[in-house]
mmCIF file of C-alpha atoms in Angstrom:
data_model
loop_
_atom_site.group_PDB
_atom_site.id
_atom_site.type_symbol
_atom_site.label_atom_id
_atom_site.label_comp_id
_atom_site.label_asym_id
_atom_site.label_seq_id
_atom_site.Cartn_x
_atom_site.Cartn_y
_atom_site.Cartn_z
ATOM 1 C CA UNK Q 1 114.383 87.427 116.440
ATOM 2 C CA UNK Q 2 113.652 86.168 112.892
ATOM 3 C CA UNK Q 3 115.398 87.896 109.857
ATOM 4 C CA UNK Q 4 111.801 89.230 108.885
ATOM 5 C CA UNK Q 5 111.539 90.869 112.394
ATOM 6 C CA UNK Q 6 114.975 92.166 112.064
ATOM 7 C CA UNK Q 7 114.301 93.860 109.023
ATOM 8 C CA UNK Q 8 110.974 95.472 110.149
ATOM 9 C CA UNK Q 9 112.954 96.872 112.638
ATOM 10 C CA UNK Q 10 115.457 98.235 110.109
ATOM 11 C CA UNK Q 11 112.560 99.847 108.894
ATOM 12 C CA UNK Q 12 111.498 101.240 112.266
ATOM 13 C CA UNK Q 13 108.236 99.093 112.695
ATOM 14 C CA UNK Q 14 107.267 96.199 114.934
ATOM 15 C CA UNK Q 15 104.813 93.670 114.181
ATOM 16 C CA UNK Q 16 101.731 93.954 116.114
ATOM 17 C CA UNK Q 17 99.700 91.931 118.044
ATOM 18 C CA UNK Q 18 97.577 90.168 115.907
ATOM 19 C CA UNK Q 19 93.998 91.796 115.834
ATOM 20 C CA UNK Q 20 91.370 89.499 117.244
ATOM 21 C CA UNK Q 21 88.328 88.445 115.219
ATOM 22 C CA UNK Q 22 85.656 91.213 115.148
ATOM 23 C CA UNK Q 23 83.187 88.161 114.050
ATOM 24 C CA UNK Q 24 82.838 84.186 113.966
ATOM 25 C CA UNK Q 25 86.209 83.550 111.698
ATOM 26 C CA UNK Q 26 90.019 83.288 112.271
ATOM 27 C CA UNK Q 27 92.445 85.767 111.626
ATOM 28 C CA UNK Q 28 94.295 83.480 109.323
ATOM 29 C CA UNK Q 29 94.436 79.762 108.607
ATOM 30 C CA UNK Q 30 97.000 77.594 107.388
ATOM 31 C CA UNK Q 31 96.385 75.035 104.142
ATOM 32 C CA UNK Q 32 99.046 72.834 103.166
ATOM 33 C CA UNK Q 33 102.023 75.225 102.693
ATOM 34 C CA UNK Q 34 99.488 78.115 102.328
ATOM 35 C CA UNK Q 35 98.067 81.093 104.972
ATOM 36 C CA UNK Q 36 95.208 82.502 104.099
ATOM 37 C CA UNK Q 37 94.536 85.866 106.045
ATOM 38 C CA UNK Q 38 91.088 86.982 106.964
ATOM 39 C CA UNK Q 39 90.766 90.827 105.486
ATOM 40 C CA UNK Q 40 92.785 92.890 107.478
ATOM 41 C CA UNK Q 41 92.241 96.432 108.623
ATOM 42 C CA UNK Q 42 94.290 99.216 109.144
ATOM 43 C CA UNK Q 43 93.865 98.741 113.386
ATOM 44 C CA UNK Q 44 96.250 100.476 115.836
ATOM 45 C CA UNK Q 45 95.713 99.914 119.453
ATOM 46 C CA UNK Q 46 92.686 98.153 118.578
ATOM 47 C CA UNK Q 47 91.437 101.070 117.252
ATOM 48 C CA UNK Q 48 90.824 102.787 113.512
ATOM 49 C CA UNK Q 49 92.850 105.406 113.469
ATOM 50 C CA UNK Q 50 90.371 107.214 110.563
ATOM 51 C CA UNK Q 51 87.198 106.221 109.118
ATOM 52 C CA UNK Q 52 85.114 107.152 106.060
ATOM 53 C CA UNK Q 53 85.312 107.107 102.254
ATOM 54 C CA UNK Q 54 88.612 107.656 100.645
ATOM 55 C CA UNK Q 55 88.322 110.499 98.026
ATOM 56 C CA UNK Q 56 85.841 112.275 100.328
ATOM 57 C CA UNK Q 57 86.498 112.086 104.040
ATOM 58 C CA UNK Q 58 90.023 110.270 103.719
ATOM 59 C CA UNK Q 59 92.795 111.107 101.329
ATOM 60 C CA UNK Q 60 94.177 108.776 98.908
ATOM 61 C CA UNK Q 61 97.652 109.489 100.861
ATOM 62 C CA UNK Q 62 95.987 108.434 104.224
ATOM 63 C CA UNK Q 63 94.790 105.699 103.243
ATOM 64 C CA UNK Q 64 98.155 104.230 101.568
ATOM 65 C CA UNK Q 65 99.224 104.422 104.887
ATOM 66 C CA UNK Q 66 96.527 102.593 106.433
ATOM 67 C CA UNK Q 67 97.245 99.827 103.824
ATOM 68 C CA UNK Q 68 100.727 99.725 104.955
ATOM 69 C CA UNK Q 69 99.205 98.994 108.199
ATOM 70 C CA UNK Q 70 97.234 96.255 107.222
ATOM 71 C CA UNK Q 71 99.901 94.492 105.494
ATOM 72 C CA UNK Q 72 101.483 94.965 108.647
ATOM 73 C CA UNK Q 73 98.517 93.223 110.700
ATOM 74 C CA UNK Q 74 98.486 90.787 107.885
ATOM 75 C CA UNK Q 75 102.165 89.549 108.539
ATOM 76 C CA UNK Q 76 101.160 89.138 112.229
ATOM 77 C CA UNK Q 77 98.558 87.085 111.305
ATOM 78 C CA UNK Q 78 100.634 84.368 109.309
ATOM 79 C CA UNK Q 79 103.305 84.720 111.534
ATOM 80 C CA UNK Q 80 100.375 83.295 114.201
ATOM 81 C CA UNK Q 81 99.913 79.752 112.250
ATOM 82 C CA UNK Q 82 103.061 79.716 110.585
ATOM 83 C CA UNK Q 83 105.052 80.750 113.904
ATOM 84 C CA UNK Q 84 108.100 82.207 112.027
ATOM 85 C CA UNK Q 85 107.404 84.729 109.363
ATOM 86 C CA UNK Q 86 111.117 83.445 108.139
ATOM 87 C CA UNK Q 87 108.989 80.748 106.432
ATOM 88 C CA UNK Q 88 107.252 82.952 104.210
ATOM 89 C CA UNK Q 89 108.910 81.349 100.832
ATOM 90 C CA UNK Q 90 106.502 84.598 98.975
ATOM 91 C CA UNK Q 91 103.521 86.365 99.177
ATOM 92 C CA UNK Q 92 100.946 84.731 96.161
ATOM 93 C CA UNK Q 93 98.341 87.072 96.287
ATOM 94 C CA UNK Q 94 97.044 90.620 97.755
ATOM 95 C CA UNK Q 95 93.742 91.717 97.991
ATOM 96 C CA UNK Q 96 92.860 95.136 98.736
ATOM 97 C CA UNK Q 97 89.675 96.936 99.288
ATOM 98 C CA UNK Q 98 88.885 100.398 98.983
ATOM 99 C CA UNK Q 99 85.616 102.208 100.722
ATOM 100 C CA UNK Q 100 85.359 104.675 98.034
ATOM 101 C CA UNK Q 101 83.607 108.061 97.156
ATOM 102 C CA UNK Q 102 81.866 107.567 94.079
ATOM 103 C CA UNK Q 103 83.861 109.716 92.020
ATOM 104 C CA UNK Q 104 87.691 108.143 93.486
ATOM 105 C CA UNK Q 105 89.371 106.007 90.462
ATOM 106 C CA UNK Q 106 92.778 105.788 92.862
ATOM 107 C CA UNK Q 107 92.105 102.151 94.305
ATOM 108 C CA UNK Q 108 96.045 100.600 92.902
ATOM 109 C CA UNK Q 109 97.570 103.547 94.333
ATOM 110 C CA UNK Q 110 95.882 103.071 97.752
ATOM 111 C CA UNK Q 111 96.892 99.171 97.830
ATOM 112 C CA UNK Q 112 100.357 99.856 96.343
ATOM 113 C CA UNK Q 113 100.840 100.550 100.505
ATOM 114 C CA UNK Q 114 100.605 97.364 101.167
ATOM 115 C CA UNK Q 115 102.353 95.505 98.274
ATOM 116 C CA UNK Q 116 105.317 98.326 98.719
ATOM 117 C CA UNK Q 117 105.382 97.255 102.964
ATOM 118 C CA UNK Q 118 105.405 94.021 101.699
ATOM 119 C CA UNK Q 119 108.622 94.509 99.245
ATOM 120 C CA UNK Q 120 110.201 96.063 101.348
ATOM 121 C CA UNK Q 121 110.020 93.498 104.640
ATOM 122 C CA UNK Q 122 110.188 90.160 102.145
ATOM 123 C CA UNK Q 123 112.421 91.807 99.022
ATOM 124 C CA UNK Q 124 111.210 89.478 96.302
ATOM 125 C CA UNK Q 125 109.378 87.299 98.545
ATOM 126 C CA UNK Q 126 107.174 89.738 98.643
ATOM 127 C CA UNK Q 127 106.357 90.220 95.102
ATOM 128 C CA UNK Q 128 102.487 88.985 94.692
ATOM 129 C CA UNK Q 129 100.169 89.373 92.617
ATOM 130 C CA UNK Q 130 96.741 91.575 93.556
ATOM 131 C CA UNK Q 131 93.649 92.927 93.005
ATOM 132 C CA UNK Q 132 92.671 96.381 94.232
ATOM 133 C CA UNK Q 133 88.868 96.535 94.264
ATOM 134 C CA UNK Q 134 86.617 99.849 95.465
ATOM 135 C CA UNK Q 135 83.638 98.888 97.500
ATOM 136 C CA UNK Q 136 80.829 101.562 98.683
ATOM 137 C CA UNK Q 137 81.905 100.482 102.723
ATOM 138 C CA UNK Q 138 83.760 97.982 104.676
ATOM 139 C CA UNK Q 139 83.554 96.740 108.494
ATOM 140 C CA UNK Q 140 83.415 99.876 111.221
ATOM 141 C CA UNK Q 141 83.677 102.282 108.157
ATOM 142 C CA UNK Q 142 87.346 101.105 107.444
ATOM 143 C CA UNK Q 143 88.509 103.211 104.629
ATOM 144 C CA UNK Q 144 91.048 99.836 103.331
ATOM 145 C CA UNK Q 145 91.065 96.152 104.372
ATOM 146 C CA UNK Q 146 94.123 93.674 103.206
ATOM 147 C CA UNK Q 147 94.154 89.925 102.659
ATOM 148 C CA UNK Q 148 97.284 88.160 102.026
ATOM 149 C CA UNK Q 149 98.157 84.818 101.017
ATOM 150 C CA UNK Q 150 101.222 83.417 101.710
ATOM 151 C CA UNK Q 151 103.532 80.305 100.571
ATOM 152 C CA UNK Q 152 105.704 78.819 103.167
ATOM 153 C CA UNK Q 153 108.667 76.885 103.117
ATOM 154 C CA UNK Q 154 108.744 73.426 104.408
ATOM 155 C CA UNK Q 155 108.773 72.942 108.391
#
C-alpha cells in the first residue's frame, strides 16, 4: 500500500475505482511529468448520489461533500496513468464547477471540498492553485465536477 493510500485510510476513505468515461475521452492522461484529469464527478457506486442546482435543490454543505468526492475520483484517476499516487510531487491546479441557482454566490466554498481532501491526503503536495467557476448545469445534472492536474516525480 502506498503512503497516499495509507493515509486515506487514516482518514477512513478508500480510493475508488476509477469512474469510466461517460463519453469519447479518458479519465486522465499523462504529459511529460503531468496528469491531466478529465472533470470529475461526485459518483458513488456509479451512481450520483444527488442531483440539481446547488443553492436551490442542493445545499452548499452537500455539495462540499460531493467535491470531496470528486477529488477523491480524481486521485483514482492519476493514480491509473501514474500507477502510484506516491508520485504525486503536488497538485498544480484545481478546477471546480458549480451547477448553480441563479442567485448562489458560494462557488469557493463548495470547491474548498476538494482542495481541503486534497490537503489533507498530500499535506503540502496538495496545495494547488484553482478556479471555482458556477455554470447553469453540468453532465447528468451533477451539482460539482473536479479536474485536477498533477506533477509527478520522476519514474
Amino acid at each position: 500500500m502506498s503512503a497516499v493510500e495509507a493515509r486515506l485510510a487514516e482518514l477512513g476513505l478508500t480510493l475508488p475505482a476509477v469512474v469510466p468515461p461517460l463519453a469519447a475521452y479518458q479519465p486522465a492522461v499523462q504529459s511529460g511529468v503531468y496528469v491531466y484529469t478529465s472533470g470529475q464527478l461526485p459518483m458513488v457506486d456509479g451512481k450520483l448520489p444527488v442531483t440539481g442546482k446547488v443553492g436551490a435543490e442542493v445545499t452548499a454543505e452537500e455539495a462540499k461533500e460531493l467535491a470531496r468526492t470528486c477529488a477523491l475520483n480524481a486521485l483514482a484517476a492519476v493514480k491509473s496513468v501514474a500507477g502510484d499516487l506516491d508520485r504525486v510531487a503536488r497538485v498544480v491546479k484545481v478546477v471546480g464547477f458549480v451547477a448553480s441557482a441563479p442567485d448562489f454566490t458560494g462557488q469557493p466554498g463548495v470547491i474548498n471540498g476538494a482542495s481541503e481532501l486534497l490537503g489533507e491526503v498530500l499535506g503540502d503536495k496538495g496545495v494547488h492553485a484553482r478556479s471555482a467557476v458556477g455554470v447553469a448545469v453540468l453532465p447528468l445534472d451533477s451539482p460539482v465536477e473536479v479536474e485536477i492536474q498533477v506533477e509527478l516525480t520522476q519514474a
